[in-house]
XYZ file of C-alpha atoms in Angstrom:
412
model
C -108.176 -11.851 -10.647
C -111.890 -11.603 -9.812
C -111.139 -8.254 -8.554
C -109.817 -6.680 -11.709
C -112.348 -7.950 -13.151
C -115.126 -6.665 -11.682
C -113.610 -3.190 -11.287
C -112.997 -3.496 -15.134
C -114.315 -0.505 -17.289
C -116.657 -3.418 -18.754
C -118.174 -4.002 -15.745
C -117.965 -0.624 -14.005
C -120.096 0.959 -17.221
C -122.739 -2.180 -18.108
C -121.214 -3.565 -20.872
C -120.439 -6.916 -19.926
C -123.078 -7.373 -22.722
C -120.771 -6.281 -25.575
C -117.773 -8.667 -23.845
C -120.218 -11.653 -23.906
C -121.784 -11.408 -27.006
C -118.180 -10.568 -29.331
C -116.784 -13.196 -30.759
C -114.129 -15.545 -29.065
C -111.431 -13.930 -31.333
C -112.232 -10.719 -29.886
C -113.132 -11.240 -26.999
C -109.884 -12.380 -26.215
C -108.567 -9.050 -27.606
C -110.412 -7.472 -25.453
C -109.316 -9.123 -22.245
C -105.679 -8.856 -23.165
C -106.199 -5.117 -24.034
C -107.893 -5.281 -20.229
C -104.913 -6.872 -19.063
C -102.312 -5.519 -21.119
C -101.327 -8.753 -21.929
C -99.713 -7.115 -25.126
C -97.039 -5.330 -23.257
C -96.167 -8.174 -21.641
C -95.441 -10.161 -24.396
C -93.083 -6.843 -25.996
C -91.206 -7.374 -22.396
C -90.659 -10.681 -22.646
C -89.049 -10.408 -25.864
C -87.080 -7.618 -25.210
C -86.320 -9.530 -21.919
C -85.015 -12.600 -24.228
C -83.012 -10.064 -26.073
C -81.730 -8.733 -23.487
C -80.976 -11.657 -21.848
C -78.793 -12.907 -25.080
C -77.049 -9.841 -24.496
C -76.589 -10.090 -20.946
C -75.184 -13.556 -21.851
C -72.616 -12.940 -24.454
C -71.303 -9.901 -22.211
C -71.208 -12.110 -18.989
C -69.684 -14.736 -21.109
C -66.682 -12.412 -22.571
C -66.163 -11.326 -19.006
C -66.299 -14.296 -17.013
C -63.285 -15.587 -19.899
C -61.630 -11.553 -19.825
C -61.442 -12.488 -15.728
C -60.376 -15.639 -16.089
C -57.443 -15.062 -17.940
C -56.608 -11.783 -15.856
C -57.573 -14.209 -13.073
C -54.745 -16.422 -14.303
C -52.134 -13.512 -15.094
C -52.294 -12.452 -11.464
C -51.631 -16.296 -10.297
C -48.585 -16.019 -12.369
C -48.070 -12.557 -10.298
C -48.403 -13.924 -7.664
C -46.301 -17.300 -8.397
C -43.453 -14.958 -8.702
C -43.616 -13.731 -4.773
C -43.742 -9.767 -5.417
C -43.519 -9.152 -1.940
C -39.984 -10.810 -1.884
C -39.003 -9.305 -5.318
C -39.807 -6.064 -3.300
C -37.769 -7.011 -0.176
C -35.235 -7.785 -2.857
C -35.158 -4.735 -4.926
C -35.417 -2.750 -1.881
C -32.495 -4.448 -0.154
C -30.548 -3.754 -3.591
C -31.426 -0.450 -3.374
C -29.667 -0.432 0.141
C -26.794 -1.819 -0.828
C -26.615 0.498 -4.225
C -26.813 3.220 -2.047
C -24.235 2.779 0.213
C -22.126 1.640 -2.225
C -23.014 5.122 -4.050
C -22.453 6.590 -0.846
C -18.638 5.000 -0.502
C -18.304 5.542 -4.543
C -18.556 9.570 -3.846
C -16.245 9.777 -0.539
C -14.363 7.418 -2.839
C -14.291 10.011 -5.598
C -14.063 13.003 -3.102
C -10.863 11.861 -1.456
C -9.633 11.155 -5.298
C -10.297 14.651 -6.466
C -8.235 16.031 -3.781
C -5.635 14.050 -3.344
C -5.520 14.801 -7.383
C -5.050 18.265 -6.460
C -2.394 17.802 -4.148
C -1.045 16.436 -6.631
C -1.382 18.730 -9.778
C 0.272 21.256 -7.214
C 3.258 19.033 -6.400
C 3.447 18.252 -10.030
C 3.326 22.140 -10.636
C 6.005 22.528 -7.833
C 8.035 19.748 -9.400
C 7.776 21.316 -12.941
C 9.324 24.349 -11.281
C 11.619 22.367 -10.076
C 12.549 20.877 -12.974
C 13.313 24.137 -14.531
C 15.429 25.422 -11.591
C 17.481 21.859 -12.029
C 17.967 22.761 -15.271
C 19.297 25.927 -15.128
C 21.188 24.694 -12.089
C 22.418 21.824 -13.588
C 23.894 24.046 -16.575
C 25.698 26.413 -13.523
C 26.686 22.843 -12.392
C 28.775 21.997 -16.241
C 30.424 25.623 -15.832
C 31.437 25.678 -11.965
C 32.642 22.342 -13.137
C 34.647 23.566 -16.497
C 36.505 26.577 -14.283
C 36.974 23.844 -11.207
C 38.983 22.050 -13.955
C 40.252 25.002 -15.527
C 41.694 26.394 -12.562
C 43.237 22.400 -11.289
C 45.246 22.922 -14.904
C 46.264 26.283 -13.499
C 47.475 25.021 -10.272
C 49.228 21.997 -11.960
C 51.042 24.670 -13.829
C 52.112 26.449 -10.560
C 52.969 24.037 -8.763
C 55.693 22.977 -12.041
C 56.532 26.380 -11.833
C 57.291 26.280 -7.812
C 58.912 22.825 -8.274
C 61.015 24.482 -10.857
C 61.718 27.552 -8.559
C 62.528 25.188 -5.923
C 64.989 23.597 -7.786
C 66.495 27.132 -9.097
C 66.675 28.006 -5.016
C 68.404 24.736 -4.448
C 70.602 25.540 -6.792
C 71.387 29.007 -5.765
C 72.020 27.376 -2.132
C 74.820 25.683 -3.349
C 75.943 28.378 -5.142
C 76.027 30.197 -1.950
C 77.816 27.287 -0.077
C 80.502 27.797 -2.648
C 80.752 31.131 -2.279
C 80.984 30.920 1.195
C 84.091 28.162 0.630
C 85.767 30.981 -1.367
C 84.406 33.945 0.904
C 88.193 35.385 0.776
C 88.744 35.416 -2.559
C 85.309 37.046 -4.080
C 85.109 40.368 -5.116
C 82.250 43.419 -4.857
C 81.417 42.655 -8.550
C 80.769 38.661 -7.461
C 78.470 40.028 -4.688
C 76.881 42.146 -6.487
C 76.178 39.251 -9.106
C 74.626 37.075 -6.478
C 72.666 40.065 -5.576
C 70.884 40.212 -8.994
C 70.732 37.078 -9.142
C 68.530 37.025 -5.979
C 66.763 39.742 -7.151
C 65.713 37.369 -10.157
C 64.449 34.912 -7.757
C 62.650 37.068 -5.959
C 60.914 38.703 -8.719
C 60.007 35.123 -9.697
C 58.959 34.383 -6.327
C 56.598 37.637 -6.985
C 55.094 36.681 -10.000
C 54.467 32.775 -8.495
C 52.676 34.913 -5.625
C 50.816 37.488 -8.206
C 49.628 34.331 -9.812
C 48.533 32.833 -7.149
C 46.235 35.670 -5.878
C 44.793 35.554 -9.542
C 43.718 32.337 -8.673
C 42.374 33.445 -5.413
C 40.085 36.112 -7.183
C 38.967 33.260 -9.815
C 38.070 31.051 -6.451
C 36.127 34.007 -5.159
C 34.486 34.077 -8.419
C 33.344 30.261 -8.356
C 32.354 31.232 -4.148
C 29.855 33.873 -6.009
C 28.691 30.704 -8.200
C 28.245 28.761 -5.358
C 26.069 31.777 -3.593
C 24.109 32.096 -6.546
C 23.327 28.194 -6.653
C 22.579 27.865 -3.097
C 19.852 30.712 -3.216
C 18.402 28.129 -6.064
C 18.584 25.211 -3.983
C 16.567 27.218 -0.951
C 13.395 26.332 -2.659
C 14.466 22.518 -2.618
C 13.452 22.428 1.340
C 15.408 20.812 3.949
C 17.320 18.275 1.531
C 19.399 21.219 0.124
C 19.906 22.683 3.560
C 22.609 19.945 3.850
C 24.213 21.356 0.674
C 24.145 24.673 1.562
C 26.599 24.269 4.753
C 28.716 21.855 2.773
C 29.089 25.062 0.322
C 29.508 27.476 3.361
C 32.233 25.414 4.480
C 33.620 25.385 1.145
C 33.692 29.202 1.237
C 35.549 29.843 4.617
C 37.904 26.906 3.015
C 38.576 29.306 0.391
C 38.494 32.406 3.518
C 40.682 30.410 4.997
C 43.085 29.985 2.116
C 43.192 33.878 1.155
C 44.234 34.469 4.628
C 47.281 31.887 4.091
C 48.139 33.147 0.894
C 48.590 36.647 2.620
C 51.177 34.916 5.550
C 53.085 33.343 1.886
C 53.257 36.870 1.085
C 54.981 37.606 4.387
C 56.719 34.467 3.876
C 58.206 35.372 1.196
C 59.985 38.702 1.640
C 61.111 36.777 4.704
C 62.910 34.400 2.423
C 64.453 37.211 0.383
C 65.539 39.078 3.410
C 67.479 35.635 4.667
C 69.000 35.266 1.260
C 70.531 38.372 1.056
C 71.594 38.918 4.710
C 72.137 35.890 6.040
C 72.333 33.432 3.073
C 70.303 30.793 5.088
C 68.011 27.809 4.171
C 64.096 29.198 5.615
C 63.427 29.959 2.064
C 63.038 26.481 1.743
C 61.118 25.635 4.059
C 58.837 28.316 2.879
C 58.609 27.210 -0.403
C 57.702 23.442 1.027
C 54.906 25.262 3.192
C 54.028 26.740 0.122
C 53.981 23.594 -2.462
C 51.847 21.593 0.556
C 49.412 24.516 0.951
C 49.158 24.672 -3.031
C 48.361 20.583 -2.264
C 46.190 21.222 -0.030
C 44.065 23.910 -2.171
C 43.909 20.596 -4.721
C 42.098 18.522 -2.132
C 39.680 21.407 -1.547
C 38.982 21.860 -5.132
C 38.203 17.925 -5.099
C 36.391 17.889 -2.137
C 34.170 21.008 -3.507
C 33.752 18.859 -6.684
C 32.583 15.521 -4.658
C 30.049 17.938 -3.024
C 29.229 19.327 -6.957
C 28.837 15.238 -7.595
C 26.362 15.217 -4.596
C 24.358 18.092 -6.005
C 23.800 16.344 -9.283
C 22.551 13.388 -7.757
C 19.900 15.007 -5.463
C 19.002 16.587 -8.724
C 18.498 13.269 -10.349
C 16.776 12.374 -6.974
C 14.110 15.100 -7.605
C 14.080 14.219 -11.281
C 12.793 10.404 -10.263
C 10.464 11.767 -7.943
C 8.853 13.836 -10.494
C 8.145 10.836 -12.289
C 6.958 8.607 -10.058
C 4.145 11.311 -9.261
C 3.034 11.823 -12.551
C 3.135 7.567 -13.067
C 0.505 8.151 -9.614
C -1.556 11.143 -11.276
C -2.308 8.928 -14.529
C -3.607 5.643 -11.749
C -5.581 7.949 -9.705
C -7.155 9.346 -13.038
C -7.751 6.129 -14.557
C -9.219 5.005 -11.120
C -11.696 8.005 -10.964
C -12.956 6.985 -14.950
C -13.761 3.532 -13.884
C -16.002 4.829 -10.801
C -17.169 6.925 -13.634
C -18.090 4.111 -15.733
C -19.755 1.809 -12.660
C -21.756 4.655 -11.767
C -23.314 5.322 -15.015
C -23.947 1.352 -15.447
C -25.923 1.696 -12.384
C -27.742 4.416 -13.590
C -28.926 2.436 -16.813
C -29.786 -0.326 -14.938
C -31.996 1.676 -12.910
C -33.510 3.496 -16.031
C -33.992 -0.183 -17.472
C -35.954 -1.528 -14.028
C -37.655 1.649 -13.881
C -38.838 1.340 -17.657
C -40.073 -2.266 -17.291
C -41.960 -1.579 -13.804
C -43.862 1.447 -15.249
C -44.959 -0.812 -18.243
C -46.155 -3.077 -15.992
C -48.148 -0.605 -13.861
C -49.643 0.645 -17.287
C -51.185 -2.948 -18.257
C -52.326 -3.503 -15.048
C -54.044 0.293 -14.846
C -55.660 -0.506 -18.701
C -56.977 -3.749 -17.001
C -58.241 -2.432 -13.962
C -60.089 0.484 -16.019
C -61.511 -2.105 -18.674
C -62.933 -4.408 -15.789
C -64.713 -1.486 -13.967
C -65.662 -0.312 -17.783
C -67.585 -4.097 -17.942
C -68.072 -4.091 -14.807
C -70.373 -0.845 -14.795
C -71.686 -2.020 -18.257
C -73.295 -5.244 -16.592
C -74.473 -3.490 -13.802
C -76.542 -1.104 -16.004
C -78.099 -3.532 -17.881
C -79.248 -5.401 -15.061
C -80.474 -2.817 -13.591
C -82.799 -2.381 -16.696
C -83.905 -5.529 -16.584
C -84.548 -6.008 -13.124
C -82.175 -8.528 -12.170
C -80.148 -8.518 -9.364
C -76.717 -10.513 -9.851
C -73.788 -9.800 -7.018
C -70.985 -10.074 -9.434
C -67.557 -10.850 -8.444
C -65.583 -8.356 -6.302
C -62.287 -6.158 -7.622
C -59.308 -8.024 -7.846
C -56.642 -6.630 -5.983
C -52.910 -6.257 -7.279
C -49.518 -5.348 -5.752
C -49.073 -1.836 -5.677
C -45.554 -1.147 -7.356
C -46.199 2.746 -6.814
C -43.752 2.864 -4.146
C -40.901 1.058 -5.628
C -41.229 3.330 -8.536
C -41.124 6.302 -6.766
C -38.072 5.560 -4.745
C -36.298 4.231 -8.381
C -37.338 7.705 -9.613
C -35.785 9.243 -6.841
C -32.722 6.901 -7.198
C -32.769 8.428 -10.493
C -32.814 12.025 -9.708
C -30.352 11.242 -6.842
C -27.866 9.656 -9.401
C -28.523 12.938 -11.986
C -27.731 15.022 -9.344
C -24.722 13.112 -8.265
């Protein structure tokens, strides 16, 4: 302007001479020196450079945006927010059915254990039914040993019987001919009495053998009931049927004594008085030895009894173990659902961390060309507002909480 032109060094030091009188060529050298037109034309094309530049970078962002512009539509087309609701109302449900799964698999374990110990009680069990079983076969062999033995006797008694019978009429007849016997003929009958009654001795001798080999089955019996006491309340029922069995066989010893007494009664009426109670003794005795029979059946009906409740425990000892292997096989399938939960949580976990990643690479590359714009036009001069951050769903939360899910399920 005319200002800078007078204050010009030209002017200022009187040598507007020298600017007037150079040629055109330099003159206008000299005025774009004065003006530093020179400069200006290096900014300009540096300005044009940079402005290429400026271009091409805006350019390569502007389609960089655009097509992150266009991947967050697609975010967005796919409702996040309700995905989230979703995955968090899974995540409800997942835990309480993780919840219900473990009081599912407490209750399992112990009731397991229960188990294991009843099976462990049974097993005992089964051992003592064993060994009781094989007390069972031998009680059983001498039951039947000693129903042979009374079968014999009571031959033998029918067969005394039959001898007294006939020594009864022997006596009639001597009686008939009471005048005419002799001391010798008395004598006779007398031995032959004797006999009898020696017999009768021997039948009774045998019969407390018998009595000792009963007491020997009672100590069987003891023995097996002191087995059974572990069996609980079911062989408390057996135990009184075998107690009753034992003052049976009290009751017998004390009858077999009043046979004894029986007896010399019948050998003191056959000598003195010749009369007919020795029969009637020796039917007392042939129903008692009846009677002993029905005992030794009844004890063996009660035997019969034992050997089922056996069989009883037996069945029940398989039945729990049948329960054992479905309580096992339902504890390995909770195992397996809760460990395809757990990969599907790894899986959802994996994919949403991904995710974050690419979106964290594109957020850092935007503010990377972001700040690189924003210097340049700074150097330049211009001022351009460009276009503000995008924003994006924050999936922080959801994979915190799935990494805690995670740990949770590790733990469990």
């Amino acid at each position: 302007d005319e200002d800078s032109f007078r204050n010009c060094v030209y002017i200022r030091q009187g040598e507007i001479d020298i600017l007037i009188n150079a040629a055109p060529t330099e003159r206008q050298k000299m005025i774009d020196d004065l003006l530093q037109i020179g400069k200006l034309e290096e900014y300009h094309s540096r300005l044009k450079d940079a402005t290429t530049g400026i271009n091409r970078l805006l350019r390569d962002t502007n389609t960089l945006l655009k097509d992150r512009s266009n991947e967050m539509e697609q975010i967005e087309e796919t409702d996040p927010y309700k995905t989230l609701s979703t995955l968090k109302t899974q995540e409800s449900h997942i835990k309480s059915e993780l919840e219900q799964s473990h009081n599912m698999r407490t209750k399992l374990i112990d009731r397991i254990n229960v188990r294991n110990a009843q099976i462990s009680d049974y097993e005992s069990y089964s051992n003592d039914k064993t060994e009781l079983e094989t007390k069972i076969e031998n009680t059983k062999k001498q039951k039947q040993k000693i129903d042979t033995e009374i079968k014999e006797l009571s031959t033998s008694i029918d067969s005394l019987k039959q001898n007294i019978n006939e020594l009864d009429t022997s006596i009639t007849q001597l009686q008939e001919k009471a005048e005419l016997q002799t001391r010798p003929d008395m004598e006779n009958i007398e031995n032959i009495l004797d006999s009898q009654n020696e017999r009768i001795t021997e039948l009774y001798t045998h019969l407390k053998k018998k009595e000792n080999e009963h007491s020997s089955v009672s100590d069987t019996i003891n023995s097996n009931i002191q087995l059974k006491e572990k069996y609980g309340s079911d062989i408390t029922d057996i135990k009184e049927q075998e107690t009753e069995h034992l003052d049976e066989i009290s009751r017998i010893s004390s009858k077999m004594d009043e046979y004894q007494e029986k007896l010399k009664l019948v050998r003191e009426k056959l000598i003195n008085n010749f009369d007919k109670a020795g029969m009637d003794s020796i039917t007392d005795l042939e129903d008692h030895v009846k009677e002993l029979n029905d005992q030794l059946q009844s004890l063996t009906t009660s035997l019969n009894d034992e050997r089922t409740k056996a069989q009883s425990i037996d069945y029940e000892i398989r039945n729990s173990e049948n329960s054992r292997k479905q309580y096992v096989d339902q504890l390995n399938t909770l195992d397996e659902t809760i460990h395809n939960i757990q990969e599907q949580l790894k899986e959802t976990e994996s994919k949403i961390e991904m995710r974050i990643e690419e979106l964290d690479r594109t957020k850092k590359d935007i503010g990377l060309y972001r700040n690189t714009i924003r210097s340049k036009l700074e150097d330049i001069g211009i001022d351009i507002e460009l276009p503000q951050q995008f924003t994006r769903i924050d999936l922080n939360s959801v994979l915190t909480d799935l990494a805690d899910k995670r740990l949770e399920l590790a733990g469990y």
